[in-house]
Amino acid sequence: MTSARRRGRPAPLRWGGLLAVAGLLVAGIGAGVQFGRDQAGASPTPGPSASPSARPGGPKALLTPPSESPAEKPDQPSASSSAGTRKGTPATTSARPGRPTRISLPQLGITAPVVGIKAVNGQLIPPADATKVGWWSGGAQPGAARGSAVITGHTVHNGGGAFDDLDQLRPGTTVTVTTARGTLRYQVTSVTTYRKRSLAAHAGELFDQQVKGRLVLVTCEDWNGQVYLSNVVVVARPMA
């Protein structure tokens, strides 16, 4: 999957859908701007606002999202038979919430700086440097008792993006987030691939700020040589 992603022209990062979070309507990347990259660190290049052709329909779930309450599962994706057994049970963390400065995904050998990002003209845009990831400062902080802490990063088709292999995470694996107040550990509970148009229908549940505190990671997927057709969304719960 990774090799196929990295062939072709520069990858436009496009996050389809609308994020209705905390009363703020945040248009997903791709709703107005594309970001093409020849290599990691290249400056973003604005492009057309049209979304790529994508067939409507439900998300393709690699793993089934956990069930906490009816409010969190209005449209559960189908489960893969290869989900496997989870390691332990996520629990509410006792660490204080704080602004994230670094994220580590040991299973993928990834450690990336985290910078705060804001909605600009209704769009949530990751850092221009593809080796960094962006935390939406208008949402929950990691470690907060409630809300989705949203972190988004680039996938670069020819390599160098912080979240190039995000789709390879599996449930039970650990994600570590460093803040100015300490280190938080999360356990991955779901990895789901959404077609661009499908993501909009699930944005309310994925980026909900009323749920129990959790981490949500987002990047692009399914490079077709010109555009990305899908988004990968990883949900992780705090570990005790």
GROMACS .gro file of N, CA and C in nm, residues 61-219:
model
  477
   61ALA      N    1  -1.384   0.014   0.707
   61ALA     CA    2  -1.323   0.005   0.839
   61ALA      C    3  -1.217  -0.103   0.841
   62LEU      N    4  -1.097  -0.066   0.887
   62LEU     CA    5  -0.994  -0.166   0.910
   62LEU      C    6  -1.022  -0.236   1.042
   63LEU      N    7  -1.075  -0.160   1.137
   63LEU     CA    8  -1.104  -0.212   1.270
   63LEU      C    9  -1.228  -0.144   1.322
   64THR      N   10  -1.301  -0.211   1.406
   64THR     CA   11  -1.426  -0.155   1.455
   64THR      C   12  -1.403  -0.054   1.566
   65PRO      N   13  -1.455   0.069   1.554
   65PRO     CA   14  -1.444   0.166   1.663
   65PRO      C   15  -1.510   0.111   1.788
   66PRO      N   16  -1.460   0.146   1.907
   66PRO     CA   17  -1.517   0.096   2.032
   66PRO      C   18  -1.655   0.153   2.057
   67SER      N   19  -1.733   0.084   2.137
   67SER     CA   20  -1.867   0.130   2.173
   67SER      C   21  -1.866   0.181   2.315
   68GLU      N   22  -1.884   0.314   2.330
   68GLU     CA   23  -1.889   0.372   2.464
   68GLU      C   24  -2.030   0.411   2.500
   69SER      N   25  -2.099   0.472   2.405
   69SER     CA   26  -2.235   0.515   2.430
   69SER      C   27  -2.305   0.526   2.296
   70PRO      N   28  -2.439   0.522   2.294
   70PRO     CA   29  -2.511   0.533   2.168
   70PRO      C   30  -2.477   0.660   2.093
   71ALA      N   31  -2.444   0.768   2.166
   71ALA     CA   32  -2.415   0.895   2.100
   71ALA      C   33  -2.289   0.887   2.017
   72GLU      N   34  -2.200   0.793   2.048
   72GLU     CA   35  -2.073   0.786   1.978
   72GLU      C   36  -2.075   0.689   1.861
   73LYS      N   37  -2.186   0.619   1.838
   73LYS     CA   38  -2.188   0.521   1.730
   73LYS      C   39  -2.316   0.527   1.647
   74PRO      N   40  -2.346   0.645   1.588
   74PRO     CA   41  -2.465   0.654   1.507
   74PRO      C   42  -2.454   0.574   1.379
   75ASP      N   43  -2.334   0.549   1.330
   75ASP     CA   44  -2.313   0.480   1.204
   75ASP      C   45  -2.186   0.400   1.211
   76GLN      N   46  -2.185   0.288   1.282
   76GLN     CA   47  -2.063   0.211   1.302
   76GLN      C   48  -2.015   0.151   1.171
   77PRO      N   49  -1.886   0.169   1.135
   77PRO     CA   50  -1.831   0.101   1.019
   77PRO      C   51  -1.827  -0.049   1.044
   78SER      N   52  -1.819  -0.126   0.935
   78SER     CA   53  -1.812  -0.271   0.949
   78SER      C   54  -1.675  -0.312   0.998
   79ALA      N   55  -1.670  -0.423   1.073
   79ALA     CA   56  -1.545  -0.467   1.133
   79ALA      C   57  -1.470  -0.560   1.040
   80SER      N   58  -1.338  -0.551   1.043
   80SER     CA   59  -1.254  -0.643   0.969
   80SER      C   60  -1.234  -0.769   1.050
   81SER      N   61  -1.225  -0.883   0.983
   81SER     CA   62  -1.207  -1.010   1.054
   81SER      C   63  -1.067  -1.022   1.110
   82SER      N   64  -0.976  -0.931   1.069
   82SER     CA   65  -0.838  -0.938   1.117
   82SER      C   66  -0.811  -0.843   1.231
   83ALA      N   67  -0.917  -0.798   1.299
   83ALA     CA   68  -0.900  -0.699   1.404
   83ALA      C   69  -0.809  -0.747   1.514
   84GLY      N   70  -0.820  -0.872   1.554
   84GLY     CA   71  -0.730  -0.924   1.655
   84GLY      C   72  -0.774  -0.889   1.794
   85THR      N   73  -0.690  -0.921   1.892
   85THR     CA   74  -0.720  -0.898   2.032
   85THR      C   75  -0.651  -0.772   2.080
   86ARG      N   76  -0.723  -0.689   2.149
   86ARG     CA   77  -0.665  -0.565   2.201
   86ARG      C   78  -0.581  -0.592   2.324
   87LYS      N   79  -0.479  -0.510   2.339
   87LYS     CA   80  -0.391  -0.525   2.453
   87LYS      C   81  -0.436  -0.430   2.563
   88GLY      N   82  -0.503  -0.483   2.662
   88GLY     CA   83  -0.544  -0.400   2.774
   88GLY      C   84  -0.667  -0.318   2.741
   89THR      N   85  -0.710  -0.239   2.836
   89THR     CA   86  -0.828  -0.157   2.820
   89THR      C   87  -0.793  -0.011   2.844
   90PRO      N   88  -0.824   0.077   2.749
   90PRO     CA   89  -0.797   0.218   2.771
   90PRO      C   90  -0.872   0.269   2.893
   91ALA      N   91  -0.812   0.361   2.963
   91ALA     CA   92  -0.875   0.418   3.082
   91ALA      C   93  -0.850   0.567   3.084
   92THR      N   94  -0.925   0.637   3.167
   92THR     CA   95  -0.907   0.780   3.179
   92THR      C   96  -0.771   0.812   3.239
   93THR      N   97  -0.695   0.899   3.171
   93THR     CA   98  -0.563   0.934   3.219
   93THR      C   99  -0.571   1.033   3.333
   94SER      N  100  -0.474   1.027   3.423
   94SER     CA  101  -0.472   1.119   3.537
   94SER      C  102  -0.387   1.242   3.509
   95ALA      N  103  -0.317   1.243   3.395
   95ALA     CA  104  -0.231   1.357   3.362
   95ALA      C  105  -0.316   1.480   3.330
   96ARG      N  106  -0.260   1.596   3.358
   96ARG     CA  107  -0.332   1.719   3.330
   96ARG      C  108  -0.326   1.749   3.180
   97PRO      N  109  -0.431   1.810   3.126
   97PRO     CA  110  -0.428   1.845   2.984
   97PRO      C  111  -0.323   1.951   2.956
   98GLY      N  112  -0.269   1.948   2.836
   98GLY     CA  113  -0.167   2.045   2.798
   98GLY      C  114  -0.151   2.052   2.647
   99ARG      N  115  -0.085   2.156   2.601
   99ARG     CA  116  -0.059   2.173   2.458
   99ARG      C  117   0.046   2.071   2.414
  100PRO      N  118   0.018   1.993   2.312
  100PRO     CA  119   0.114   1.891   2.269
  100PRO      C  120   0.234   1.953   2.199
  101THR      N  121   0.350   1.893   2.220
  101THR     CA  122   0.472   1.939   2.155
  101THR      C  123   0.536   1.831   2.069
  102ARG      N  124   0.502   1.705   2.096
  102ARG     CA  125   0.562   1.595   2.021
  102ARG      C  126   0.471   1.473   2.027
  103ILE      N  127   0.469   1.398   1.917
  103ILE     CA  128   0.393   1.274   1.913
  103ILE      C  129   0.484   1.161   1.867
  104SER      N  130   0.466   1.045   1.928
  104SER     CA  131   0.549   0.929   1.894
  104SER      C  132   0.460   0.809   1.866
  105LEU      N  133   0.486   0.742   1.754
  105LEU     CA  134   0.417   0.618   1.718
  105LEU      C  135   0.524   0.510   1.705
  106PRO      N  136   0.558   0.446   1.816
  106PRO     CA  137   0.670   0.351   1.818
  106PRO      C  138   0.658   0.239   1.716
  107GLN      N  139   0.537   0.190   1.693
  107GLN     CA  140   0.518   0.080   1.599
  107GLN      C  141   0.564   0.117   1.458
  108LEU      N  142   0.552   0.245   1.424
  108LEU     CA  143   0.589   0.292   1.291
  108LEU      C  144   0.726   0.357   1.289
  109GLY      N  145   0.789   0.369   1.407
  109GLY     CA  146   0.918   0.435   1.415
  109GLY      C  147   0.909   0.584   1.387
  110ILE      N  148   0.798   0.645   1.426
  110ILE     CA  149   0.774   0.786   1.396
  110ILE      C  150   0.775   0.870   1.523
  111THR      N  151   0.850   0.978   1.520
  111THR     CA  152   0.843   1.082   1.623
  111THR      C  153   0.839   1.215   1.549
  112ALA      N  154   0.739   1.296   1.576
  112ALA     CA  155   0.723   1.421   1.503
  112ALA      C  156   0.689   1.536   1.596
  113PRO      N  157   0.743   1.655   1.569
  113PRO     CA  158   0.703   1.773   1.646
  113PRO      C  159   0.557   1.807   1.618
  114VAL      N  160   0.491   1.861   1.720
  114VAL     CA  161   0.351   1.903   1.706
  114VAL      C  162   0.343   2.053   1.724
  115VAL      N  163   0.277   2.120   1.634
  115VAL     CA  164   0.256   2.265   1.645
  115VAL      C  165   0.107   2.293   1.644
  116GLY      N  166   0.068   2.401   1.708
  116GLY     CA  167  -0.073   2.439   1.710
  116GLY      C  168  -0.116   2.496   1.575
  117ILE      N  169  -0.235   2.460   1.531
  117ILE     CA  170  -0.290   2.515   1.408
  117ILE      C  171  -0.432   2.564   1.436
  118LYS      N  172  -0.474   2.661   1.358
  118LYS     CA  173  -0.607   2.718   1.375
  118LYS      C  174  -0.684   2.708   1.243
  119ALA      N  175  -0.813   2.731   1.253
  119ALA     CA  176  -0.895   2.737   1.132
  119ALA      C  177  -0.869   2.871   1.063
  120VAL      N  178  -0.832   2.866   0.936
  120VAL     CA  179  -0.808   2.986   0.857
  120VAL      C  180  -0.913   2.991   0.747
  121ASN      N  181  -0.997   3.093   0.751
  121ASN     CA  182  -1.107   3.103   0.654
  121ASN      C  183  -1.189   2.975   0.649
  122GLY      N  184  -1.211   2.917   0.766
  122GLY     CA  185  -1.293   2.797   0.774
  122GLY      C  186  -1.223   2.669   0.737
  123GLN      N  187  -1.089   2.673   0.723
  123GLN     CA  188  -1.015   2.553   0.685
  123GLN      C  189  -0.908   2.522   0.788
  124LEU      N  190  -0.895   2.394   0.819
  124LEU     CA  191  -0.793   2.348   0.912
  124LEU      C  192  -0.676   2.296   0.830
  125ILE      N  193  -0.561   2.363   0.841
  125ILE     CA  194  -0.448   2.336   0.752
  125ILE      C  195  -0.329   2.285   0.832
  126PRO      N  196  -0.273   2.167   0.796
  126PRO     CA  197  -0.154   2.115   0.865
  126PRO      C  198  -0.034   2.206   0.841
  127PRO      N  199   0.074   2.186   0.917
  127PRO     CA  200   0.195   2.267   0.898
  127PRO      C  201   0.251   2.251   0.757
  128ALA      N  202   0.314   2.357   0.705
  128ALA     CA  203   0.375   2.351   0.572
  128ALA      C  204   0.488   2.249   0.568
  129ASP      N  205   0.558   2.234   0.681
  129ASP     CA  206   0.665   2.135   0.692
  129ASP      C  207   0.602   1.997   0.710
  130ALA      N  208   0.620   1.910   0.612
  130ALA     CA  209   0.553   1.779   0.614
  130ALA      C  210   0.605   1.687   0.723
  131THR      N  211   0.719   1.721   0.784
  131THR     CA  212   0.773   1.637   0.892
  131THR      C  213   0.710   1.672   1.026
  132LYS      N  214   0.629   1.779   1.029
  132LYS     CA  215   0.559   1.818   1.151
  132LYS      C  216   0.411   1.786   1.137
  133VAL      N  217   0.343   1.778   1.250
  133VAL     CA  218   0.199   1.757   1.249
  133VAL      C  219   0.133   1.872   1.324
  134GLY      N  220   0.004   1.891   1.298
  134GLY     CA  221  -0.066   2.004   1.358
  134GLY      C  222  -0.177   1.961   1.452
  135TRP      N  223  -0.181   2.022   1.568
  135TRP     CA  224  -0.289   1.999   1.665
  135TRP      C  225  -0.387   2.114   1.654
  136TRP      N  226  -0.515   2.084   1.638
  136TRP     CA  227  -0.616   2.188   1.628
  136TRP      C  228  -0.637   2.252   1.764
  137SER      N  229  -0.591   2.376   1.777
  137SER     CA  230  -0.594   2.444   1.907
  137SER      C  231  -0.734   2.487   1.947
  138GLY      N  232  -0.830   2.480   1.856
  138GLY     CA  233  -0.968   2.513   1.889
  138GLY      C  234  -1.044   2.397   1.950
  139GLY      N  235  -0.982   2.279   1.951
  139GLY     CA  236  -1.045   2.161   2.009
  139GLY      C  237  -0.985   2.127   2.143
  140ALA      N  238  -1.009   2.005   2.188
  140ALA     CA  239  -0.959   1.961   2.319
  140ALA      C  240  -0.808   1.947   2.318
  141GLN      N  241  -0.747   1.968   2.434
  141GLN     CA  242  -0.606   1.939   2.452
  141GLN      C  243  -0.590   1.791   2.487
  142PRO      N  244  -0.478   1.730   2.449
  142PRO     CA  245  -0.451   1.594   2.496
  142PRO      C  246  -0.453   1.591   2.648
  143GLY      N  247  -0.516   1.490   2.703
  143GLY     CA  248  -0.527   1.478   2.848
  143GLY      C  249  -0.654   1.536   2.904
  144ALA      N  250  -0.732   1.607   2.822
  144ALA     CA  251  -0.858   1.663   2.869
  144ALA      C  252  -0.958   1.552   2.898
  145ALA      N  253  -1.043   1.574   2.998
  145ALA     CA  254  -1.141   1.473   3.036
  145ALA      C  255  -1.245   1.450   2.927
  146ARG      N  256  -1.273   1.554   2.850
  146ARG     CA  257  -1.372   1.541   2.743
  146ARG      C  258  -1.321   1.605   2.615
  147GLY      N  259  -1.368   1.553   2.504
  147GLY     CA  260  -1.337   1.612   2.375
  147GLY      C  261  -1.234   1.534   2.295
  148SER      N  262  -1.237   1.555   2.164
  148SER     CA  263  -1.142   1.492   2.072
  148SER      C  264  -1.025   1.586   2.048
  149ALA      N  265  -0.906   1.541   2.084
  149ALA     CA  266  -0.783   1.616   2.053
  149ALA      C  267  -0.743   1.576   1.912
  150VAL      N  268  -0.757   1.667   1.816
  150VAL     CA  269  -0.738   1.635   1.675
  150VAL      C  270  -0.598   1.675   1.630
  151ILE      N  271  -0.525   1.579   1.575
  151ILE     CA  272  -0.392   1.604   1.520
  151ILE      C  273  -0.390   1.555   1.377
  152THR      N  274  -0.350   1.642   1.285
  152THR     CA  275  -0.348   1.607   1.144
  152THR      C  276  -0.208   1.627   1.086
  153GLY      N  277  -0.171   1.541   0.993
  153GLY     CA  278  -0.038   1.549   0.933
  153GLY      C  279  -0.041   1.509   0.788
  154HIS      N  280   0.066   1.542   0.718
  154HIS     CA  281   0.075   1.513   0.576
  154HIS      C  282   0.114   1.368   0.546
  155THR      N  283   0.059   1.317   0.438
  155THR     CA  284   0.110   1.198   0.372
  155THR      C  285   0.171   1.246   0.241
  156VAL      N  286   0.295   1.207   0.214
  156VAL     CA  287   0.363   1.247   0.091
  156VAL      C  288   0.385   1.123   0.007
  157HIS      N  289   0.339   1.125  -0.117
  157HIS     CA  290   0.339   1.003  -0.199
  157HIS      C  291   0.478   0.949  -0.224
  158ASN      N  292   0.580   1.037  -0.227
  158ASN     CA  293   0.717   0.990  -0.250
  158ASN      C  294   0.800   0.988  -0.122
  159GLY      N  295   0.734   0.991  -0.008
  159GLY     CA  296   0.802   0.976   0.120
  159GLY      C  297   0.833   1.109   0.187
  160GLY      N  298   0.847   1.104   0.319
  160GLY     CA  299   0.886   1.223   0.394
  160GLY      C  300   0.775   1.286   0.476
  161GLY      N  301   0.652   1.237   0.464
  161GLY     CA  302   0.543   1.290   0.544
  161GLY      C  303   0.537   1.223   0.680
  162ALA      N  304   0.506   1.300   0.782
  162ALA     CA  305   0.503   1.246   0.919
  162ALA      C  306   0.404   1.132   0.933
  163PHE      N  307   0.293   1.138   0.860
  163PHE     CA  308   0.188   1.037   0.874
  163PHE      C  309   0.179   0.946   0.750
  164ASP      N  310   0.290   0.926   0.681
  164ASP     CA  311   0.289   0.843   0.560
  164ASP      C  312   0.226   0.706   0.582
  165ASP      N  313   0.257   0.643   0.694
  165ASP     CA  314   0.214   0.505   0.718
  165ASP      C  315   0.110   0.493   0.829
  166LEU      N  316   0.033   0.598   0.849
  166LEU     CA  317  -0.063   0.598   0.959
  166LEU      C  318  -0.163   0.483   0.947
  167ASP      N  319  -0.196   0.445   0.824
  167ASP     CA  320  -0.294   0.338   0.803
  167ASP      C  321  -0.246   0.202   0.852
  168GLN      N  322  -0.116   0.190   0.881
  168GLN     CA  323  -0.061   0.062   0.924
  168GLN      C  324  -0.071   0.039   1.076
  169LEU      N  325  -0.120   0.139   1.149
  169LEU     CA  326  -0.143   0.118   1.292
  169LEU      C  327  -0.253   0.014   1.313
  170ARG      N  328  -0.249  -0.052   1.426
  170ARG     CA  329  -0.348  -0.154   1.459
  170ARG      C  330  -0.396  -0.133   1.602
  171PRO      N  331  -0.514  -0.185   1.640
  171PRO     CA  332  -0.564  -0.166   1.776
  171PRO      C  333  -0.469  -0.226   1.877
  172GLY      N  334  -0.463  -0.162   1.991
  172GLY     CA  335  -0.376  -0.210   2.098
  172GLY      C  336  -0.239  -0.148   2.095
  173THR      N  337  -0.201  -0.086   1.984
  173THR     CA  338  -0.070  -0.021   1.978
  173THR      C  339  -0.075   0.113   2.051
  174THR      N  340   0.040   0.161   2.089
  174THR     CA  341   0.050   0.279   2.175
  174THR      C  342   0.091   0.403   2.097
  175VAL      N  343   0.029   0.514   2.130
  175VAL     CA  344   0.068   0.646   2.079
  175VAL      C  345   0.104   0.731   2.199
  176THR      N  346   0.219   0.794   2.195
  176THR     CA  347   0.264   0.878   2.306
  176THR      C  348   0.263   1.024   2.265
  177VAL      N  349   0.203   1.107   2.348
  177VAL     CA  350   0.197   1.251   2.322
  177VAL      C  351   0.268   1.323   2.436
  178THR      N  352   0.365   1.406   2.402
  178THR     CA  353   0.437   1.485   2.501
  178THR      C  354   0.380   1.626   2.505
  179THR      N  355   0.352   1.675   2.624
  179THR     CA  356   0.305   1.812   2.643
  179THR      C  357   0.400   1.882   2.740
  180ALA      N  358   0.376   2.010   2.760
  180ALA     CA  359   0.457   2.086   2.855
  180ALA      C  360   0.436   2.037   2.997
  181ARG      N  361   0.330   1.961   3.020
  181ARG     CA  362   0.297   1.913   3.155
  181ARG      C  363   0.330   1.767   3.177
  182GLY      N  364   0.383   1.701   3.076
  182GLY     CA  365   0.418   1.561   3.095
  182GLY      C  366   0.393   1.479   2.970
  183THR      N  367   0.390   1.348   2.989
  183THR     CA  368   0.374   1.254   2.878
  183THR      C  369   0.244   1.176   2.894
  184LEU      N  370   0.169   1.166   2.787
  184LEU     CA  371   0.042   1.095   2.786
  184LEU      C  372   0.053   0.975   2.693
  185ARG      N  373  -0.005   0.863   2.735
  185ARG     CA  374  -0.004   0.742   2.653
  185ARG      C  375  -0.146   0.707   2.613
  186TYR      N  376  -0.163   0.681   2.485
  186TYR     CA  377  -0.293   0.644   2.430
  186TYR      C  378  -0.284   0.506   2.366
  187GLN      N  379  -0.397   0.437   2.363
  187GLN     CA  380  -0.405   0.307   2.298
  187GLN      C  381  -0.499   0.318   2.179
  188VAL      N  382  -0.450   0.275   2.063
  188VAL     CA  383  -0.531   0.280   1.941
  188VAL      C  384  -0.649   0.185   1.954
  189THR      N  385  -0.767   0.235   1.923
  189THR     CA  386  -0.888   0.152   1.929
  189THR      C  387  -0.953   0.134   1.792
  190SER      N  388  -0.924   0.221   1.697
  190SER     CA  389  -0.979   0.202   1.563
  190SER      C  390  -0.893   0.271   1.459
  191VAL      N  391  -0.888   0.211   1.341
  191VAL     CA  392  -0.820   0.269   1.225
  191VAL      C  393  -0.917   0.253   1.108
  192THR      N  394  -0.970   0.363   1.059
  192THR     CA  395  -1.076   0.357   0.958
  192THR      C  396  -1.039   0.441   0.837
  193THR      N  397  -1.062   0.387   0.718
  193THR     CA  398  -1.040   0.461   0.595
  193THR      C  399  -1.175   0.506   0.541
  194TYR      N  400  -1.190   0.638   0.521
  194TYR     CA  401  -1.314   0.696   0.471
  194TYR      C  402  -1.291   0.753   0.331
  195ARG      N  403  -1.382   0.728   0.241
  195ARG     CA  404  -1.380   0.801   0.115
  195ARG      C  405  -1.405   0.948   0.147
  196LYS      N  406  -1.353   1.036   0.061
  196LYS     CA  407  -1.360   1.179   0.090
  196LYS      C  408  -1.502   1.226   0.122
  197ARG      N  409  -1.595   1.187   0.039
  197ARG     CA  410  -1.732   1.235   0.060
  197ARG      C  411  -1.798   1.170   0.181
  198SER      N  412  -1.752   1.051   0.214
  198SER     CA  413  -1.810   0.980   0.329
  198SER      C  414  -1.766   1.043   0.460
  199LEU      N  415  -1.645   1.100   0.462
  199LEU     CA  416  -1.594   1.157   0.587
  199LEU      C  417  -1.685   1.267   0.639
  200ALA      N  418  -1.741   1.346   0.549
  200ALA     CA  419  -1.829   1.455   0.592
  200ALA      C  420  -1.947   1.404   0.673
  201ALA      N  421  -2.000   1.289   0.634
  201ALA     CA  422  -2.116   1.234   0.703
  201ALA      C  423  -2.082   1.185   0.843
  202HIS      N  424  -1.955   1.156   0.867
  202HIS     CA  425  -1.913   1.102   0.997
  202HIS      C  426  -1.836   1.205   1.080
  203ALA      N  427  -1.819   1.327   1.028
  203ALA     CA  428  -1.737   1.426   1.096
  203ALA      C  429  -1.789   1.458   1.236
  204GLY      N  430  -1.922   1.466   1.251
  204GLY     CA  431  -1.979   1.502   1.380
  204GLY      C  432  -1.938   1.407   1.490
  205GLU      N  433  -1.937   1.277   1.461
  205GLU     CA  434  -1.900   1.178   1.562
  205GLU      C  435  -1.749   1.169   1.580
  206LEU      N  436  -1.674   1.183   1.470
  206LEU     CA  437  -1.529   1.166   1.478
  206LEU      C  438  -1.460   1.279   1.553
  207PHE      N  439  -1.510   1.402   1.536
  207PHE     CA  440  -1.445   1.518   1.595
  207PHE      C  441  -1.527   1.579   1.708
  208ASP      N  442  -1.613   1.498   1.767
  208ASP     CA  443  -1.701   1.541   1.875
  208ASP      C  444  -1.621   1.593   1.994
  209GLN      N  445  -1.665   1.706   2.050
  209GLN     CA  446  -1.599   1.764   2.166
  209GLN      C  447  -1.673   1.734   2.296
  210GLN      N  448  -1.775   1.648   2.290
  210GLN     CA  449  -1.850   1.613   2.410
  210GLN      C  450  -1.821   1.471   2.457
  211VAL      N  451  -1.748   1.395   2.380
  211VAL     CA  452  -1.717   1.256   2.418
  211VAL      C  453  -1.609   1.254   2.526
  212LYS      N  454  -1.587   1.138   2.587
  212LYS     CA  455  -1.476   1.123   2.680
  212LYS      C  456  -1.346   1.151   2.606
  213GLY      N  457  -1.250   1.210   2.678
  213GLY     CA  458  -1.126   1.252   2.617
  213GLY      C  459  -1.060   1.144   2.533
  214ARG      N  460  -1.017   1.180   2.414
  214ARG     CA  461  -0.953   1.085   2.324
  214ARG      C  462  -0.864   1.160   2.225
  215LEU      N  463  -0.788   1.084   2.150
  215LEU     CA  464  -0.698   1.139   2.049
  215LEU      C  465  -0.748   1.095   1.912
  216VAL      N  466  -0.753   1.188   1.816
  216VAL     CA  467  -0.795   1.156   1.680
  216VAL      C  468  -0.687   1.204   1.583
  217LEU      N  469  -0.631   1.111   1.506
  217LEU     CA  470  -0.527   1.141   1.408
  217LEU      C  471  -0.585   1.128   1.268
  218VAL      N  472  -0.549   1.222   1.179
  218VAL     CA  473  -0.606   1.222   1.044
  218VAL      C  474  -0.498   1.247   0.940
  219THR      N  475  -0.503   1.173   0.831
  219THR     CA  476  -0.417   1.199   0.715
  219THR      C  477  -0.487   1.150   0.590
   0.00000   0.00000   0.00000
